[in-house]
Amino acid sequence: MNTPTHPKHITLIGAGLAGALLATLLARRGWQVDVYEKRGDPRLQGYQGGRSINLALAERGRHALRLAGADEAVMAQAVMMRGRMVHFLDGRTDLQRYGRDDSEVIWSVHRGELNLILLQIAEDAGARLHFHRGLSAVDFDRRIARFVDDRDGGSHEIVFDSLVGADGAGSALRASMKQAADLGERTEFLGHSYKELEIPPSPDGGFSIEPNALHIWPRGRYMCIALPNDERTFTVTLFLPNEGDPSFQTIRNGADARALFERDFADALPLIPNLEHDFEHNPAGLLATLYLDRWHLDDRAVLLGDAAHAMVPFHGQGMNCAFEDCVALAERLLADDDRAAAFAAFQAQRLPSARAIQAMALENYLEMRDRVDNDDYLLQRALEHELAQRYPERFMPRYAMVTFHRMPYEVAYERGQRQRELLVELTAGHERLDTLDWDRVDALVRERLSPLPTDE
Ligand code: FAD
């Protein structure tokens, strides 16, 4: 049995995105880190799943990658996305920029490649990675963790000081902690699921549609999105309700999917030659928000990333938030030898942040699928741009606060609500910005919005 001997030894469960990043941050600061991962080493056998699945990387995530020395390697394969390319039902398209210029963009990164880079950087920093070790049970009294090897069913035990659960939304560590204490866990299902499809490169080997954008086909209760990959493909995600029409109940096979695309996503259809195959062979993913009131068990275990606060993907912040968790937890552990105190401080700092981004991710679903092509919304958005230019120290679009800055999510959420109320109030009864009373606008902005905090 493995027994920890080092005063700064820690055991991580899961070598996914957060686990590999946290391992690097701690190992680089002289910690002895053991990471247990249920799957095999993707550096040897290729990333499981085979399909290209990508994620939007934003400033919070990039900041964490910089601290881990991983940003350069990750950015070498990232594709810039300047804004949302909205595809209307009649075939028109409109690029809605995310930020002011190319300094305010997001990046599409390949999940598999990102994981490979982070694992290599973690190992290079001195972390010990143990693959084919799926956590199966924990004896918190004796501080023993049990793992199963998925190849032969063999059982392995280790003794630990503290466990960190970076084992994702279905966390086995969370399940074990729940047996020892009430974590106040609840899961709210969105009632919508998703399916991934692929746009291959064009016949000349290039991108089939504008590469530097996140494409959206908003259709009210449902939508499609597509993110570019550096191999010139796009990963398309179709989001549909679980019930109603259309839904995953009525769109059951490839032929149904083709009919739906012919009607609602006609310009996307010729781009997805394997639509029927992809629809029938790729699994449908459920979407849910996981809330916990408690993330740690004194000094023995703590959860982070999706294991602590899985969210719906509509703000593209789950990974970014998980990376921010890693930075915060590493800072607490480095600052305080008392682990229980470090875990408690981490939870106190990050739980309100997680709740805020979870709420914003849910709100963004409505915005993406329903509002990006609606007139009131477009006028409010035009005013938002105008106010951000006139009062850069006081007014910043919520999307920018979340995506291009690192102020706590809860600050972005609260300011965003105040700004939204102001935009609705100021545009009420107007169809154009030039009919607004700008003296009143000026007075209300100064009265209601204090100067913005800066990233430290
Ligand atoms: P994971 O990445 O899930 O890693 C968990 C790891 O733990 C895995 O390696 C797993 O094999 C391992 N594991 C599981 N069980 C055990 C066990 N019992 N023992 C040992 N190891 C175990 N986020 C963004 O920031 N931007 C996006 O654009 C974005 N898009 C998304 C799109 C979709 C459709 C979805 C579903 C999510 C999206 N996310 C996005 C969210 C993002 O994927 C997650 O927030 C992120 O992967 C969380 O990282 P994690 O390390 O906590 O968990």
Short mmCIF file of C-alpha atoms and ligand atoms in Angstrom, two decimals:
data_model
loop_
_atom_site.label_atom_id
_atom_site.label_comp_id
_atom_site.label_asym_id
_atom_site.label_seq_id
_atom_site.Cartn_x
_atom_site.Cartn_y
_atom_site.Cartn_z
CA MET A 1 0.00 0.00 0.00
CA ASN A 2 1.19 3.52 -0.87
CA THR A 3 1.71 5.72 2.21
CA PRO A 4 2.33 9.49 2.01
CA THR A 5 5.60 10.56 3.64
CA HIS A 6 5.97 14.16 2.50
CA PRO A 7 4.53 17.05 4.56
CA LYS A 8 3.18 18.61 1.40
CA HIS A 9 1.71 15.53 -0.19
CA ILE A 10 -1.71 15.55 -1.81
CA THR A 11 -3.80 13.04 -3.74
CA LEU A 12 -5.90 14.18 -6.69
CA ILE A 13 -8.74 12.13 -8.15
CA GLY A 14 -9.16 12.67 -11.90
CA ALA A 15 -6.55 13.73 -14.46
CA GLY A 16 -8.99 15.63 -16.65
CA LEU A 17 -8.72 19.35 -17.23
CA ALA A 18 -8.80 20.57 -13.62
CA GLY A 19 -6.87 17.63 -12.12
CA ALA A 20 -3.94 17.99 -14.51
CA LEU A 21 -3.79 21.77 -14.07
CA LEU A 22 -3.93 21.68 -10.27
CA ALA A 23 -1.26 18.96 -10.22
CA THR A 24 1.02 21.27 -12.23
CA LEU A 25 0.41 24.33 -10.06
CA LEU A 26 1.24 22.40 -6.87
CA ALA A 27 4.10 20.29 -8.21
CA ARG A 28 5.80 23.43 -9.53
CA ARG A 29 5.74 24.76 -5.97
CA GLY A 30 7.47 21.71 -4.54
CA TRP A 31 4.42 19.67 -3.57
CA GLN A 32 4.39 15.92 -3.96
CA VAL A 33 1.30 15.20 -6.04
CA ASP A 34 -0.23 11.83 -6.91
CA VAL A 35 -3.03 11.87 -9.48
CA TYR A 36 -5.34 8.88 -9.99
CA GLU A 37 -7.27 8.67 -13.26
CA LYS A 38 -9.80 6.02 -14.17
CA ARG A 39 -9.05 6.00 -17.91
CA GLY A 40 -5.83 4.95 -19.63
CA ASP A 41 -3.08 7.42 -20.52
CA PRO A 42 -4.38 9.32 -23.57
CA ARG A 43 -0.78 10.13 -24.53
CA LEU A 44 -0.29 6.41 -25.26
CA GLN A 45 -3.65 5.37 -26.64
CA GLY A 46 -5.13 8.55 -28.08
CA TYR A 47 -7.90 10.56 -26.57
CA GLN A 48 -10.94 8.38 -25.92
CA GLY A 49 -14.00 9.11 -27.92
CA GLY A 50 -12.06 9.86 -31.11
CA ARG A 51 -14.39 12.71 -32.08
CA SER A 52 -13.16 16.30 -32.04
CA ILE A 53 -14.82 18.03 -29.18
CA ASN A 54 -13.86 21.59 -28.52
CA LEU A 55 -14.23 24.14 -25.79
CA ALA A 56 -14.20 27.93 -25.68
CA LEU A 57 -11.23 29.18 -23.69
CA ALA A 58 -11.48 32.67 -22.21
CA GLU A 59 -9.31 34.98 -20.11
CA ARG A 60 -9.93 33.26 -16.76
CA GLY A 61 -8.77 29.96 -18.21
CA ARG A 62 -5.84 31.54 -20.01
CA HIS A 63 -4.68 33.25 -16.83
CA ALA A 64 -4.57 29.88 -15.06
CA LEU A 65 -2.75 28.30 -18.02
CA ARG A 66 -0.16 31.10 -17.90
CA LEU A 67 0.46 30.43 -14.19
CA ALA A 68 1.00 26.76 -15.03
CA GLY A 69 3.32 27.54 -17.97
CA ALA A 70 0.84 25.92 -20.40
CA ASP A 71 -0.60 28.90 -22.27
CA GLU A 72 1.87 28.93 -25.15
CA ALA A 73 1.45 25.24 -25.99
CA VAL A 74 -2.33 25.48 -25.75
CA MET A 75 -2.57 28.66 -27.82
CA ALA A 76 -0.48 27.08 -30.60
CA GLN A 77 -3.49 24.94 -31.53
CA ALA A 78 -6.29 27.37 -30.60
CA VAL A 79 -8.60 29.02 -33.17
CA MET A 80 -9.69 32.59 -32.55
CA MET A 81 -13.43 33.30 -32.35
CA ARG A 82 -14.19 37.00 -32.73
CA GLY A 83 -17.92 36.79 -32.17
CA ARG A 84 -21.14 34.99 -32.79
CA MET A 85 -22.01 34.38 -36.42
CA VAL A 86 -25.79 34.25 -36.28
CA HIS A 87 -27.44 32.19 -39.05
CA PHE A 88 -31.02 33.36 -39.56
CA LEU A 89 -33.77 31.08 -40.87
CA ASP A 90 -33.75 32.85 -44.26
CA GLY A 91 -30.04 32.14 -44.73
CA ARG A 92 -28.76 35.63 -43.82
CA THR A 93 -25.80 35.76 -41.46
CA ASP A 94 -24.61 38.46 -39.07
CA LEU A 95 -21.34 38.56 -37.11
CA GLN A 96 -21.97 39.96 -33.62
CA ARG A 97 -18.55 40.79 -32.20
CA TYR A 98 -17.89 39.71 -28.60
CA GLY A 99 -15.54 42.55 -27.74
CA ARG A 100 -14.10 45.83 -28.91
CA ASP A 101 -11.36 44.39 -31.11
CA ASP A 102 -9.14 41.31 -31.48
CA SER A 103 -7.83 41.76 -27.94
CA GLU A 104 -11.31 40.71 -26.76
CA VAL A 105 -11.98 37.33 -28.33
CA ILE A 106 -12.41 33.73 -27.20
CA TRP A 107 -10.49 30.68 -28.40
CA SER A 108 -11.66 27.29 -29.56
CA VAL A 109 -9.43 24.54 -28.18
CA HIS A 110 -9.54 20.81 -28.73
CA ARG A 111 -10.44 19.06 -25.48
CA GLY A 112 -8.23 16.04 -26.21
CA GLU A 113 -5.17 18.07 -27.21
CA LEU A 114 -5.64 20.35 -24.21
CA ASN A 115 -5.74 17.36 -21.87
CA LEU A 116 -2.59 15.88 -23.45
CA ILE A 117 -0.70 19.15 -23.02
CA LEU A 118 -1.78 19.51 -19.40
CA LEU A 119 -0.87 15.91 -18.52
CA GLN A 120 2.59 16.32 -20.01
CA ILE A 121 3.16 19.61 -18.21
CA ALA A 122 1.99 18.06 -14.92
CA GLU A 123 4.34 15.13 -15.30
CA ASP A 124 7.23 17.40 -16.31
CA ALA A 125 6.57 19.43 -13.15
CA GLY A 126 7.01 16.26 -11.07
CA ALA A 127 3.42 15.08 -10.49
CA ARG A 128 2.98 11.29 -10.49
CA LEU A 129 0.15 10.18 -12.76
CA HIS A 130 -1.54 6.80 -12.15
CA PHE A 131 -3.82 5.66 -14.98
CA HIS A 132 -6.47 2.91 -14.92
CA ARG A 133 -7.21 3.81 -11.34
CA GLY A 134 -10.90 4.60 -10.89
CA LEU A 135 -11.79 5.64 -7.37
CA SER A 136 -14.37 3.17 -6.04
CA ALA A 137 -14.60 3.77 -2.28
CA VAL A 138 -13.10 5.84 0.53
CA ASP A 139 -12.70 4.97 4.21
CA PHE A 140 -12.45 8.47 5.67
CA ASP A 141 -11.82 7.25 9.22
CA ARG A 142 -8.71 5.30 8.21
CA ARG A 143 -7.88 7.63 5.30
CA ILE A 144 -7.78 4.82 2.80
CA ALA A 145 -8.91 5.19 -0.82
CA ARG A 146 -9.71 2.22 -3.04
CA PHE A 147 -9.33 2.12 -6.80
CA VAL A 148 -10.35 -0.34 -9.48
CA ASP A 149 -8.27 -1.09 -12.57
CA ASP A 150 -10.67 -1.11 -15.53
CA ARG A 151 -8.46 -3.56 -17.46
CA ASP A 152 -8.52 -6.49 -15.06
CA GLY A 153 -10.91 -5.45 -12.30
CA GLY A 154 -8.00 -5.47 -9.82
CA SER A 155 -8.41 -3.49 -6.58
CA HIS A 156 -5.74 -1.13 -5.20
CA GLU A 157 -5.57 0.81 -1.95
CA ILE A 158 -3.66 3.89 -0.89
CA VAL A 159 -3.37 5.87 2.33
CA PHE A 160 -3.95 9.61 1.89
CA ASP A 161 -3.58 12.87 3.80
CA SER A 162 -6.21 14.72 1.75
CA LEU A 163 -8.12 13.94 -1.42
CA VAL A 164 -9.02 16.50 -4.05
CA GLY A 165 -11.98 15.55 -6.23
CA ALA A 166 -11.34 16.67 -9.81
CA ASP A 167 -13.29 13.70 -11.12
CA GLY A 168 -15.99 15.56 -12.98
CA ALA A 169 -19.77 15.84 -12.81
CA GLY A 170 -20.30 12.19 -11.85
CA SER A 171 -17.64 12.42 -9.10
CA ALA A 172 -17.02 9.19 -7.21
CA LEU A 173 -15.31 11.16 -4.44
CA ARG A 174 -18.46 13.27 -3.99
CA ALA A 175 -20.50 10.06 -3.71
CA SER A 176 -18.16 8.80 -0.96
CA MET A 177 -18.16 12.15 0.87
CA LYS A 178 -21.97 12.10 0.87
CA GLN A 179 -21.90 8.93 2.91
CA ALA A 180 -19.84 10.72 5.58
CA ALA A 181 -21.61 14.11 5.62
CA ASP A 182 -24.57 15.96 4.15
CA LEU A 183 -23.24 18.04 1.25
CA GLY A 184 -26.65 19.56 0.49
CA GLU A 185 -26.50 18.17 -3.02
CA ARG A 186 -29.18 18.83 -5.62
CA THR A 187 -29.19 18.52 -9.39
CA GLU A 188 -31.51 20.51 -11.63
CA PHE A 189 -31.94 19.05 -15.08
CA LEU A 190 -32.47 21.55 -17.86
CA GLY A 191 -34.95 19.41 -19.77
CA HIS A 192 -32.76 19.80 -22.88
CA SER A 193 -29.98 17.56 -24.20
CA TYR A 194 -27.35 17.82 -26.91
CA LYS A 195 -25.83 15.81 -29.70
CA GLU A 196 -22.51 16.43 -31.46
CA LEU A 197 -22.16 16.41 -35.26
CA GLU A 198 -19.25 17.36 -37.52
CA ILE A 199 -18.56 19.72 -40.41
CA PRO A 200 -15.50 18.30 -42.24
CA PRO A 201 -12.99 20.47 -44.13
CA SER A 202 -14.04 21.78 -47.56
CA PRO A 203 -12.84 19.82 -50.65
CA ASP A 204 -9.75 22.07 -50.90
CA GLY A 205 -8.84 21.25 -47.28
CA GLY A 206 -9.84 24.61 -45.80
CA PHE A 207 -12.64 25.60 -43.44
CA SER A 208 -16.14 25.27 -44.95
CA ILE A 209 -17.46 28.40 -43.22
CA GLU A 210 -15.93 31.44 -41.50
CA PRO A 211 -13.35 29.96 -39.11
CA ASN A 212 -12.96 32.85 -36.68
CA ALA A 213 -16.45 32.76 -35.20
CA LEU A 214 -18.74 30.73 -33.01
CA HIS A 215 -21.63 29.94 -35.33
CA ILE A 216 -25.19 29.94 -33.95
CA TRP A 217 -28.44 28.93 -35.55
CA PRO A 218 -30.97 30.23 -32.95
CA ARG A 219 -34.47 28.83 -33.40
CA GLY A 220 -36.46 29.74 -30.31
CA ARG A 221 -36.71 26.67 -28.08
CA TYR A 222 -33.72 25.00 -29.69
CA MET A 223 -30.52 25.80 -31.56
CA CYS A 224 -27.32 24.58 -33.17
CA ILE A 225 -23.83 25.93 -32.58
CA ALA A 226 -20.51 25.19 -34.30
CA LEU A 227 -16.96 25.81 -33.06
CA PRO A 228 -13.87 25.58 -35.29
CA ASN A 229 -11.03 23.08 -34.79
CA ASP A 230 -7.46 23.65 -35.91
CA GLU A 231 -7.75 20.62 -38.24
CA ARG A 232 -10.27 22.70 -40.29
CA THR A 233 -13.36 20.90 -39.03
CA PHE A 234 -16.19 22.29 -36.91
CA THR A 235 -17.83 20.52 -34.01
CA VAL A 236 -21.56 21.16 -34.30
CA THR A 237 -23.74 20.79 -31.23
CA LEU A 238 -27.49 20.43 -31.65
CA PHE A 239 -29.44 21.40 -28.51
CA LEU A 240 -33.04 20.19 -28.34
CA PRO A 241 -35.65 19.85 -25.59
CA ASN A 242 -36.21 16.34 -24.26
CA GLU A 243 -39.96 16.63 -24.88
CA GLY A 244 -42.31 18.49 -27.23
CA ASP A 245 -41.87 19.05 -30.96
CA PRO A 246 -39.15 19.13 -32.09
CA SER A 247 -37.35 17.29 -29.30
CA PHE A 248 -35.22 14.23 -28.77
CA GLN A 249 -38.54 12.40 -28.48
CA THR A 250 -39.67 13.35 -31.99
CA ILE A 251 -36.23 13.50 -33.68
CA ARG A 252 -35.28 9.89 -33.14
CA ASN A 253 -33.16 8.84 -36.08
CA GLY A 254 -31.01 10.15 -38.90
CA ALA A 255 -33.95 10.66 -41.27
CA ASP A 256 -35.79 12.75 -38.65
CA ALA A 257 -32.62 14.78 -38.11
CA ARG A 258 -32.29 15.41 -41.86
CA ALA A 259 -35.90 16.60 -42.07
CA LEU A 260 -35.32 18.95 -39.11
CA PHE A 261 -32.18 20.37 -40.73
CA GLU A 262 -33.94 20.78 -44.10
CA ARG A 263 -36.59 22.86 -42.40
CA ASP A 264 -34.66 24.78 -39.72
CA PHE A 265 -30.93 24.66 -40.45
CA ALA A 266 -30.98 24.57 -44.25
CA ASP A 267 -27.65 26.36 -44.76
CA ALA A 268 -25.92 23.98 -42.34
CA LEU A 269 -27.27 20.79 -43.91
CA PRO A 270 -24.92 20.58 -46.95
CA LEU A 271 -21.97 21.13 -44.60
CA ILE A 272 -22.67 17.98 -42.54
CA PRO A 273 -22.37 15.05 -44.96
CA ASN A 274 -22.52 12.43 -42.19
CA LEU A 275 -25.53 13.92 -40.44
CA GLU A 276 -27.51 10.68 -40.25
CA HIS A 277 -24.51 8.66 -39.10
CA ASP A 278 -23.39 11.24 -36.50
CA PHE A 279 -26.92 11.61 -35.17
CA GLU A 280 -27.45 7.88 -34.80
CA HIS A 281 -24.01 7.01 -33.41
CA ASN A 282 -23.09 9.90 -31.13
CA PRO A 283 -24.61 9.75 -27.66
CA ALA A 284 -27.07 12.41 -26.47
CA GLY A 285 -25.66 14.31 -23.49
CA LEU A 286 -27.83 15.48 -20.61
CA LEU A 287 -27.58 19.05 -19.35
CA ALA A 288 -27.85 19.84 -15.68
CA THR A 289 -26.70 22.16 -12.92
CA LEU A 290 -25.22 20.63 -9.77
CA TYR A 291 -25.49 22.59 -6.53
CA LEU A 292 -23.73 21.67 -3.29
CA ASP A 293 -23.81 23.63 -0.03
CA ARG A 294 -20.57 22.08 1.08
CA TRP A 295 -17.47 21.23 -0.92
CA HIS A 296 -15.15 19.82 1.74
CA LEU A 297 -14.90 17.35 4.57
CA ASP A 298 -12.59 19.05 7.11
CA ASP A 299 -8.98 18.40 5.99
CA ARG A 300 -9.73 15.05 4.38
CA ALA A 301 -11.39 15.90 1.08
CA VAL A 302 -12.38 18.81 -1.12
CA LEU A 303 -14.15 19.03 -4.49
CA LEU A 304 -13.55 21.42 -7.38
CA GLY A 305 -14.49 21.91 -11.02
CA ASP A 306 -17.46 19.93 -12.33
CA ALA A 307 -17.35 17.63 -9.30
CA ALA A 308 -18.37 20.62 -7.16
CA HIS A 309 -20.50 22.71 -9.51
CA ALA A 310 -21.26 21.26 -12.96
CA MET A 311 -23.15 23.80 -15.05
CA VAL A 312 -24.89 24.01 -18.40
CA PRO A 313 -22.41 24.90 -21.16
CA PHE A 314 -24.04 28.07 -22.53
CA HIS A 315 -21.54 30.58 -21.24
CA GLY A 316 -18.55 28.44 -22.24
CA GLN A 317 -17.21 28.84 -18.70
CA GLY A 318 -17.25 25.38 -17.04
CA MET A 319 -13.60 24.69 -17.77
CA ASN A 320 -12.62 28.33 -17.29
CA CYS A 321 -14.27 28.27 -13.88
CA ALA A 322 -12.65 24.92 -13.02
CA PHE A 323 -9.24 26.39 -13.90
CA GLU A 324 -9.95 29.40 -11.68
CA ASP A 325 -10.82 26.96 -8.88
CA CYS A 326 -7.41 25.33 -9.32
CA VAL A 327 -5.59 28.65 -8.95
CA ALA A 328 -7.65 29.57 -5.89
CA LEU A 329 -7.15 26.19 -4.19
CA ALA A 330 -3.42 26.15 -4.92
CA GLU A 331 -3.10 29.65 -3.46
CA ARG A 332 -4.96 28.63 -0.29
CA LEU A 333 -2.87 25.48 0.15
CA LEU A 334 0.37 27.38 -0.39
CA ALA A 335 -0.65 30.08 2.08
CA ASP A 336 -1.97 27.94 4.94
CA ASP A 337 -0.49 24.74 6.44
CA ASP A 338 -3.82 24.04 8.07
CA ARG A 339 -5.59 22.11 5.31
CA ALA A 340 -9.04 22.24 6.85
CA ALA A 341 -8.71 26.03 7.03
CA ALA A 342 -7.39 26.18 3.46
CA PHE A 343 -10.28 24.07 2.15
CA ALA A 344 -12.82 26.15 4.09
CA ALA A 345 -11.36 29.40 2.76
CA PHE A 346 -11.40 27.98 -0.77
CA GLN A 347 -15.06 27.06 -0.44
CA ALA A 348 -15.97 30.44 1.04
CA GLN A 349 -14.27 32.21 -1.87
CA ARG A 350 -15.42 30.03 -4.75
CA LEU A 351 -18.92 28.80 -3.87
CA PRO A 352 -20.57 32.22 -4.46
CA SER A 353 -18.58 32.54 -7.69
CA ALA A 354 -19.75 29.13 -8.89
CA ARG A 355 -23.37 29.93 -8.08
CA ALA A 356 -23.14 33.17 -10.07
CA ILE A 357 -21.67 31.60 -13.21
CA GLN A 358 -24.15 28.72 -12.98
CA ALA A 359 -26.99 31.26 -13.02
CA MET A 360 -25.43 33.23 -15.88
CA ALA A 361 -24.92 30.03 -17.90
CA LEU A 362 -28.61 29.22 -17.58
CA GLU A 363 -29.59 32.77 -18.58
CA ASN A 364 -27.29 32.62 -21.57
CA TYR A 365 -29.21 29.67 -22.98
CA LEU A 366 -32.29 31.85 -23.36
CA GLU A 367 -30.19 34.60 -24.87
CA MET A 368 -28.43 32.36 -27.39
CA ARG A 369 -31.38 30.35 -28.63
CA ASP A 370 -34.06 33.00 -28.43
CA ARG A 371 -32.85 36.57 -28.21
CA VAL A 372 -29.87 37.08 -30.50
CA ASP A 373 -32.20 37.82 -33.43
CA ASN A 374 -34.87 39.82 -31.59
CA ASP A 375 -35.32 43.61 -32.14
CA ASP A 376 -35.54 44.74 -28.47
CA TYR A 377 -32.45 42.75 -27.72
CA LEU A 378 -30.58 44.23 -30.67
CA LEU A 379 -31.44 47.79 -29.58
CA GLN A 380 -30.36 47.06 -26.00
CA ARG A 381 -27.18 45.56 -27.34
CA ALA A 382 -26.49 48.62 -29.48
CA LEU A 383 -26.96 50.82 -26.41
CA GLU A 384 -24.74 48.50 -24.41
CA HIS A 385 -21.94 49.02 -26.97
CA GLU A 386 -22.50 52.77 -26.90
CA LEU A 387 -22.42 52.97 -23.09
CA ALA A 388 -19.33 50.79 -22.91
CA GLN A 389 -17.58 53.24 -25.23
CA ARG A 390 -18.82 56.39 -23.50
CA TYR A 391 -18.26 55.17 -19.94
CA PRO A 392 -15.53 52.48 -20.09
CA GLU A 393 -14.76 52.94 -16.38
CA ARG A 394 -18.39 52.35 -15.34
CA PHE A 395 -20.16 50.23 -17.94
CA MET A 396 -18.94 46.93 -19.32
CA PRO A 397 -21.14 44.33 -21.05
CA ARG A 398 -21.66 41.36 -18.72
CA TYR A 399 -20.29 39.03 -21.36
CA ALA A 400 -17.04 41.03 -21.33
CA MET A 401 -16.83 41.02 -17.51
CA VAL A 402 -17.17 37.23 -17.52
CA THR A 403 -15.10 36.48 -20.57
CA PHE A 404 -12.31 39.04 -20.91
CA HIS A 405 -11.76 39.90 -17.23
CA ARG A 406 -11.22 38.11 -13.96
CA MET A 407 -13.40 40.02 -11.50
CA PRO A 408 -15.31 37.51 -9.34
CA TYR A 409 -18.25 36.03 -11.23
CA GLU A 410 -20.64 37.26 -8.54
CA VAL A 411 -19.51 40.85 -9.13
CA ALA A 412 -20.08 40.45 -12.88
CA TYR A 413 -23.51 38.94 -12.17
CA GLU A 414 -24.64 41.68 -9.83
CA ARG A 415 -23.37 44.53 -12.01
CA GLY A 416 -24.82 42.82 -15.06
CA GLN A 417 -28.27 42.81 -13.46
CA ARG A 418 -28.03 46.51 -12.67
CA GLN A 419 -26.86 47.29 -16.20
CA ARG A 420 -29.64 45.18 -17.77
CA GLU A 421 -32.29 47.10 -15.79
CA LEU A 422 -30.78 50.34 -16.98
CA LEU A 423 -30.75 49.21 -20.64
CA VAL A 424 -34.41 48.13 -20.48
CA GLU A 425 -35.41 51.40 -18.78
CA LEU A 426 -33.49 53.59 -21.23
CA THR A 427 -34.66 51.87 -24.43
CA ALA A 428 -38.33 51.54 -23.39
CA GLY A 429 -40.51 53.21 -26.06
CA HIS A 430 -37.56 53.74 -28.43
CA GLU A 431 -36.71 52.06 -31.71
CA ARG A 432 -33.43 53.86 -32.36
CA LEU A 433 -30.59 55.15 -30.19
CA ASP A 434 -30.66 58.67 -31.65
CA THR A 435 -34.02 59.41 -29.99
CA LEU A 436 -32.60 58.86 -26.47
CA ASP A 437 -32.20 61.76 -24.03
CA TRP A 438 -28.45 61.57 -23.52
CA ASP A 439 -28.40 63.93 -20.52
CA ARG A 440 -30.69 61.51 -18.72
CA VAL A 441 -28.57 58.56 -19.85
CA ASP A 442 -25.46 60.28 -18.50
CA ALA A 443 -27.07 61.08 -15.16
CA LEU A 444 -28.44 57.55 -14.66
CA VAL A 445 -25.16 55.83 -15.54
CA ARG A 446 -23.27 57.98 -13.02
CA GLU A 447 -25.92 57.52 -10.36
CA ARG A 448 -26.35 53.74 -10.67
CA LEU A 449 -22.95 52.38 -11.73
CA SER A 450 -19.89 52.92 -9.57
CA PRO A 451 -16.44 52.63 -11.22
CA LEU A 452 -15.57 49.03 -12.16
CA PRO A 453 -13.05 47.00 -10.14
CA THR A 454 -9.80 46.15 -11.96
CA ASP A 455 -8.25 42.66 -12.32
CA GLU A 456 -5.58 42.38 -9.65
P1 FAD B 1 -13.62 16.59 -16.39
O1 FAD B 1 -13.05 17.32 -17.52
O2 FAD B 1 -14.90 15.85 -16.58
O3 FAD B 1 -12.52 15.57 -15.87
C1 FAD B 1 -12.79 14.58 -14.91
C2 FAD B 1 -11.72 13.51 -14.98
O4 FAD B 1 -11.90 12.60 -13.90
C3 FAD B 1 -11.77 12.68 -16.26
O5 FAD B 1 -10.48 12.52 -16.77
C4 FAD B 1 -12.38 11.37 -15.81
O6 FAD B 1 -11.99 10.26 -16.58
C5 FAD B 1 -11.84 11.26 -14.39
N1 FAD B 1 -12.64 10.42 -13.50
C6 FAD B 1 -13.99 10.31 -13.47
N2 FAD B 1 -14.35 9.44 -12.50
C7 FAD B 1 -13.21 9.01 -11.91
C8 FAD B 1 -12.93 8.10 -10.86
N3 FAD B 1 -13.92 7.44 -10.22
N4 FAD B 1 -11.65 7.89 -10.49
C9 FAD B 1 -10.64 8.54 -11.14
N5 FAD B 1 -10.85 9.40 -12.16
C10 FAD B 1 -12.11 9.63 -12.54
N6 FAD B 1 -16.38 24.72 -20.60
C11 FAD B 1 -15.77 25.82 -21.08
O7 FAD B 1 -15.04 26.49 -20.32
N7 FAD B 1 -15.94 26.22 -22.37
C12 FAD B 1 -16.75 25.55 -23.23
O8 FAD B 1 -16.90 25.95 -24.39
C13 FAD B 1 -17.43 24.40 -22.76
N8 FAD B 1 -18.25 23.70 -23.57
C14 FAD B 1 -18.87 22.58 -23.11
C15 FAD B 1 -19.74 21.88 -23.96
C16 FAD B 1 -20.41 20.76 -23.51
C17 FAD B 1 -21.36 20.04 -24.43
C18 FAD B 1 -20.21 20.32 -22.17
C19 FAD B 1 -20.93 19.11 -21.65
C20 FAD B 1 -19.34 20.99 -21.32
C21 FAD B 1 -18.67 22.14 -21.77
N9 FAD B 1 -17.80 22.87 -20.94
C22 FAD B 1 -17.20 23.99 -21.40
C23 FAD B 1 -17.59 22.46 -19.55
C24 FAD B 1 -16.30 21.68 -19.36
O9 FAD B 1 -16.30 20.56 -20.22
C25 FAD B 1 -16.18 21.21 -17.92
O10 FAD B 1 -16.51 22.24 -17.04
C26 FAD B 1 -14.75 20.75 -17.62
O11 FAD B 1 -14.44 19.61 -18.40
C27 FAD B 1 -14.60 20.41 -16.14
O12 FAD B 1 -13.32 19.91 -15.89
P2 FAD B 1 -13.08 18.86 -14.71
O13 FAD B 1 -11.62 18.58 -14.74
O14 FAD B 1 -13.73 19.34 -13.48
O15 FAD B 1 -13.89 17.56 -15.15
#
